[in-house]
Coordinates of C-alpha atoms (C1' of nucleotides) in Angstrom, one line a residue:
Chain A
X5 CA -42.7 -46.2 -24.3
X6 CA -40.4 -48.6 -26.2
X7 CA -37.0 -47.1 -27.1
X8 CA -37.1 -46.6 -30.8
X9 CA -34.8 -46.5 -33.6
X10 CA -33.3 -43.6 -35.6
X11 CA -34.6 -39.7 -35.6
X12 CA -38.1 -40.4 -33.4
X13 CA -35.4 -41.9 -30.6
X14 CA -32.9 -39.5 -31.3
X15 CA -35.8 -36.9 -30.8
X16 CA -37.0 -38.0 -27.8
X17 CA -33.7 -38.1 -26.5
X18 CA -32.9 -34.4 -26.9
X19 CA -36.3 -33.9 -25.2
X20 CA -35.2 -36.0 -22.0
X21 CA -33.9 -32.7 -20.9
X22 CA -34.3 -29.6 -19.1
X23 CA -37.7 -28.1 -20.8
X24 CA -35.8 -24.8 -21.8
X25 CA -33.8 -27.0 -24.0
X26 CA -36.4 -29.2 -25.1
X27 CA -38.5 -25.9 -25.9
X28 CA -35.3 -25.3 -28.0
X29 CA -35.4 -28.4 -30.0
X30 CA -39.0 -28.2 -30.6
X31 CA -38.5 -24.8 -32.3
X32 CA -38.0 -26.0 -36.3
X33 CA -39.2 -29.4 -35.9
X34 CA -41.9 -30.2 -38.1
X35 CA -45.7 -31.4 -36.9
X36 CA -47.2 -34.5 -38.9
X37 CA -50.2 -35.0 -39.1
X38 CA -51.3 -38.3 -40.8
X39 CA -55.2 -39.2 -40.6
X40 CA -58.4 -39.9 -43.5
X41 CA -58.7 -35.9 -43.7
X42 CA -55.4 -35.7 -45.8
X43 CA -51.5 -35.3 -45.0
X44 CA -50.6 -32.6 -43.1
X45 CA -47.4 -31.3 -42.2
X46 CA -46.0 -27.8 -40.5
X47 CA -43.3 -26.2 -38.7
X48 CA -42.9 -25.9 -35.0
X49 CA -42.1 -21.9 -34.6
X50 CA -43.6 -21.1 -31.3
X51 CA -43.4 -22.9 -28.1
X52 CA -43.9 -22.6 -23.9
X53 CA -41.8 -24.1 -21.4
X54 CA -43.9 -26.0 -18.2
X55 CA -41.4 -26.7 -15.7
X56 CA -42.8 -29.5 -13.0
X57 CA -44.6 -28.9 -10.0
X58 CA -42.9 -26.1 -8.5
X59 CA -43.7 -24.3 -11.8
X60 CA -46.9 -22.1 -10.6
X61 CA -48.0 -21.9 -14.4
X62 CA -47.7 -25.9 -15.0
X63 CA -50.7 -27.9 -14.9
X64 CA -48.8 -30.1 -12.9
X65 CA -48.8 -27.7 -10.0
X66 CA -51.3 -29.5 -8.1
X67 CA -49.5 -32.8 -8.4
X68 CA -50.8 -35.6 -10.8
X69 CA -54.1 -35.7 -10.9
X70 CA -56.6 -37.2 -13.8
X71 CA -56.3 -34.1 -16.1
X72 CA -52.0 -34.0 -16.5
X73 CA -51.0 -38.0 -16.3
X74 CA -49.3 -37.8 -19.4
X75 CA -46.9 -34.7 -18.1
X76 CA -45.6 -37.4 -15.5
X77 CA -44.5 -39.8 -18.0
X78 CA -41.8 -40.3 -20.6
X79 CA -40.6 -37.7 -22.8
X80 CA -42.3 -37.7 -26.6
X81 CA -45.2 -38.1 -25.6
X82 CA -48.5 -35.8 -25.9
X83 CA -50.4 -34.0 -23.0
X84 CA -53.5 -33.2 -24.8
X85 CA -56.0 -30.5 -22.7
X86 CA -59.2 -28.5 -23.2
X87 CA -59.4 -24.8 -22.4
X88 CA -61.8 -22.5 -22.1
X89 CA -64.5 -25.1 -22.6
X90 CA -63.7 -24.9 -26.6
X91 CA -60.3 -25.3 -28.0
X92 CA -57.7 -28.4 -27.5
X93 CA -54.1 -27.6 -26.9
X94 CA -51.4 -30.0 -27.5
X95 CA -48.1 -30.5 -25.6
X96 CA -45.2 -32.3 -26.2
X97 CA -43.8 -34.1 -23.1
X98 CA -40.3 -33.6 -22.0
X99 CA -37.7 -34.1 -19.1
X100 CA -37.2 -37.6 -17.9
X101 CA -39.9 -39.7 -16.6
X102 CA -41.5 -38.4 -13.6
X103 CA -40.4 -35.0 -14.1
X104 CA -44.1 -33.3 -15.5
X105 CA -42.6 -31.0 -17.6
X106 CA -43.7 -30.3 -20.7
X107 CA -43.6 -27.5 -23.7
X108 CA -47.1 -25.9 -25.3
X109 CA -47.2 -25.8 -29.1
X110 CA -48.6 -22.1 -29.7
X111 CA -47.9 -22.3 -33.3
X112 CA -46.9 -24.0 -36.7
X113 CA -46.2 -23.0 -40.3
X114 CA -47.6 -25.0 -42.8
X115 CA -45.7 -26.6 -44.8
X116 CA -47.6 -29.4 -46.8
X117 CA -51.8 -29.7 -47.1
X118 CA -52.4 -25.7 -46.0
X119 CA -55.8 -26.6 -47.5
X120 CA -56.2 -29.8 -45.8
X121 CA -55.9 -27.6 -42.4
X122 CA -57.8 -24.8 -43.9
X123 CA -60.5 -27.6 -44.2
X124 CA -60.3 -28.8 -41.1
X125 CA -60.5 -25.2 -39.6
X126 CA -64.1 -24.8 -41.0
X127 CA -64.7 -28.1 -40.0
X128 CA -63.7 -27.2 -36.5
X129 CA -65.7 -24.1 -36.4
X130 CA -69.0 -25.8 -37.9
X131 CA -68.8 -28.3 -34.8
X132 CA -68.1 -25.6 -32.1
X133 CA -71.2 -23.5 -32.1
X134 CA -74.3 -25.3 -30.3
X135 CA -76.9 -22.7 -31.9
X136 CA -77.2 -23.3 -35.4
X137 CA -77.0 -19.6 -36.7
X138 CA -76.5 -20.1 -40.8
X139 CA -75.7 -16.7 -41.1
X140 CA -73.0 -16.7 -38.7
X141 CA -71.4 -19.8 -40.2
X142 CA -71.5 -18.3 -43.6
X143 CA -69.3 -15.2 -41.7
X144 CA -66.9 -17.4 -40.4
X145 CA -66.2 -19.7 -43.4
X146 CA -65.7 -16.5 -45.8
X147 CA -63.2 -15.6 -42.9
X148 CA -61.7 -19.0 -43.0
X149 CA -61.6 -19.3 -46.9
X150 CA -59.7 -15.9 -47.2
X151 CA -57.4 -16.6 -44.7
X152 CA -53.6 -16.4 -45.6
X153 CA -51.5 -19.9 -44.8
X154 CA -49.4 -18.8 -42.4
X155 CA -52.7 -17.9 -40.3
X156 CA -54.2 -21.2 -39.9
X157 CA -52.4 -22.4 -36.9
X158 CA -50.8 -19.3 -35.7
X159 CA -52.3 -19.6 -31.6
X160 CA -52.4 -23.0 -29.8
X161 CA -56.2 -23.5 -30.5
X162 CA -56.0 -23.1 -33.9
X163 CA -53.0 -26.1 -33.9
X164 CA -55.1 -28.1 -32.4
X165 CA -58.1 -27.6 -34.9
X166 CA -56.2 -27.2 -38.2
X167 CA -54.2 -30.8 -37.4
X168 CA -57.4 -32.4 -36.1
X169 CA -56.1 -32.4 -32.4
X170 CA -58.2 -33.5 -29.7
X171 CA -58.4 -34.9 -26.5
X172 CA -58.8 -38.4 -28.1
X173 CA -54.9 -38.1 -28.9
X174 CA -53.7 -37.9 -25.3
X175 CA -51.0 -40.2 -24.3
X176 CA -50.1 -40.6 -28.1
X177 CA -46.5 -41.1 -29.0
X178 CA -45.2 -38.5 -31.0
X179 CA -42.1 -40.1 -31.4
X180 CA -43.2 -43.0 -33.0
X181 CA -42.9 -42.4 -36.9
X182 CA -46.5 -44.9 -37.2
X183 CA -48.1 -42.2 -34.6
X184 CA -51.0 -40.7 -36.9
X185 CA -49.7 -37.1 -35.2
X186 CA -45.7 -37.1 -34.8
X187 CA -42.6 -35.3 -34.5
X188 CA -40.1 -35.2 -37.6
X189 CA -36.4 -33.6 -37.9
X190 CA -37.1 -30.6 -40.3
X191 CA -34.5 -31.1 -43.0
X192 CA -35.1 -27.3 -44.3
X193 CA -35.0 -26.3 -40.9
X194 CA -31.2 -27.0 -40.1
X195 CA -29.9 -23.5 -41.2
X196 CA -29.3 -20.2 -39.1
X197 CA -32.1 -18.8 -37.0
X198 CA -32.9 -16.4 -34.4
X199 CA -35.1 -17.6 -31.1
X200 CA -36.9 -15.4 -29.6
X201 CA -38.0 -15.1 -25.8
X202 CA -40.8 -13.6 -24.0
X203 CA -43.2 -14.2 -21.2
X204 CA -45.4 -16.9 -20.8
X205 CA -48.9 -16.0 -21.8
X206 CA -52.2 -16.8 -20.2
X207 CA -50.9 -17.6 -16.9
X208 CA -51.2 -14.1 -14.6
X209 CA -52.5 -16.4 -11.8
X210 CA -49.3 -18.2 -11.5
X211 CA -47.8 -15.0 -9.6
X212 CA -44.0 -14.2 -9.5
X213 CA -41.1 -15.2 -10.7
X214 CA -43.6 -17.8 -13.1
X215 CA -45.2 -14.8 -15.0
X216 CA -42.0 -12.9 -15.9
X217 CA -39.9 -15.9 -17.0
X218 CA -39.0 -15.8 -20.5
X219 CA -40.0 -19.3 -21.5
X220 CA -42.0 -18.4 -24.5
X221 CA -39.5 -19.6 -27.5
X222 CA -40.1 -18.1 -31.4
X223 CA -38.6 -18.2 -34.3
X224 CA -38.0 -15.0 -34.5
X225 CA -39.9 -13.1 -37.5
X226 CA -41.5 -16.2 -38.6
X227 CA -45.1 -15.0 -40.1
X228 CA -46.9 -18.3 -38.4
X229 CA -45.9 -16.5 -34.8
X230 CA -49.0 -16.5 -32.5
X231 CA -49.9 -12.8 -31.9
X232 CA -48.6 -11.1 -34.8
X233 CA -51.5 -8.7 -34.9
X234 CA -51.6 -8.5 -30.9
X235 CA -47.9 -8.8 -29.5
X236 CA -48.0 -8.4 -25.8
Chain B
dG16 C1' -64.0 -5.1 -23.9
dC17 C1' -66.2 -9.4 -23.7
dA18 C1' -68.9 -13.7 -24.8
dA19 C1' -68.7 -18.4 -26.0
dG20 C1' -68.2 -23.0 -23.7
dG21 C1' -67.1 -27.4 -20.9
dA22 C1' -63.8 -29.6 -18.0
dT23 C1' -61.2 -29.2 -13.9
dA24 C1' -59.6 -28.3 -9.2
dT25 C1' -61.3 -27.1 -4.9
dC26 C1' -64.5 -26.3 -1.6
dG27 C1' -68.6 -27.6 1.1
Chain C
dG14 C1' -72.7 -31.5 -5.5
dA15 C1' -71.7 -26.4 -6.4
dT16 C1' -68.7 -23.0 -8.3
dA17 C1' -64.7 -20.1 -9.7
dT18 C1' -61.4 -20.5 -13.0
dC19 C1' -59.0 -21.6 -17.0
dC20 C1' -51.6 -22.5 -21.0
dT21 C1' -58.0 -18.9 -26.2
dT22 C1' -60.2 -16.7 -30.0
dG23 C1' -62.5 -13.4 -32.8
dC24 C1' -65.9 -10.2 -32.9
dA25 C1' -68.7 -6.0 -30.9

DNA sequence: GCAAGGATATCG
DNA sequence: GATATCCTTGCA
């Protein structure tokens, strides 16, 4: 990645770091998302720490393989990955290059085109089911329709599917203020504010110390916050 | 409490 | 090549 000039280098720089930090930065930063299905924009409020290879909850645990390149390489950058055979979940890359760390986005609040992500919800949801069950898609739009703003990408899946995420934007430079999915300073964001920590989620396979590390960063009481309606 | 769903890492 | 598992979600 070509060094680049003002905030998208400055950025990146702050994320050359130790991931705690970089999980740190992330928190506030707002997510762009700049493609034919509208603007979007939105607030970074919750994020994960992945520390490297010796981190038993990292992807990278196993060493590079064809899954986690991107984690290996320069810091910016997006690790984009499919779980559970249905949702995307996008990763900013961090540390210097070579290090495979990275932090998970769990959550943004929308700031600008909440209905071009409530769109692109439905959208997402229309694609996902491979019986075509009418009744059930009715269901899910009504859901979709009546949800509140600060719901549409309140978990890492729904990130993913309310800013049009997918697999197809792995490797992409976040940095890069052309990207069609970046990173920009928040200029509301500069004020006071509380992080949170708590355990990773997801990951009770990793065993200890990696479960009970408090690498999960919120803005605390922010109403996008993954989980607000089950906290563990 | 659990089903949906496909890629992935690992084993044979 | 087969299979257990997965950094999730929303509904029964």
């Amino acid at each position: 990645v070509a060094a680049s000039a003002g905030d998208g280098g400055n950025l990146r720089q702050r994320l050359a770091g130790e991931v705690q930090a970089a999980a740190r930065t992330l928190l506030g930063v707002l997510l762009i998302r700049d493609d034919a299905s509208g603007y979007r924009a939105g607030r970074i409020v919750e994020v994960e720490a992945y520390d490297g290879p010796q981190d038993q909850a990292s992807h990278a645990r196993f060493g590079r393989t064809a899954r986690n390149g991107p984690m290996f390489g320069p810091p910016g950058v997006a690790y984009v990955y499919l779980v559970y055979g249905m949702y995307s979940c996008l990763n900013v890359v961090t540390g210097p290059e070579g290090a495979a760390s990275a932090c998970l986005v769990r959550a943004v609040e929308p700031v600008v085109g909440s209905e071009a992500m409530r769109a692109a919800r439905i959208r997402f949801e229309r694609g996902r089911r491979r019986q075509d069950d009418p009744a059930r898609h009715a269901a899910d739009e009504t859901r979709l329709r009546n949800l509140p703003p600060e719901r549409l990408a309140s978990g890492p899946g729904l990130v993913a599917a309310a800013f049009s995420i997918d697999r197809s934007l792995n490797g992409l430079d976040l940095c890069d203020q052309e990207s069609p999915l970046r990173l920009e300073p928040d200029p509301d964001g500069a004020g006071p504010r509380e992080v949170g920590t708590t355990a990773r989620l997801g990951i009770d396979y990793a065993g200890t110390p990696w479960t009970e590390l408090p690498w999960r960063f919120t803005l605390a009481g922010n109403p996008s916050v993954s989980g607000s309606s089950r906290q563990r």
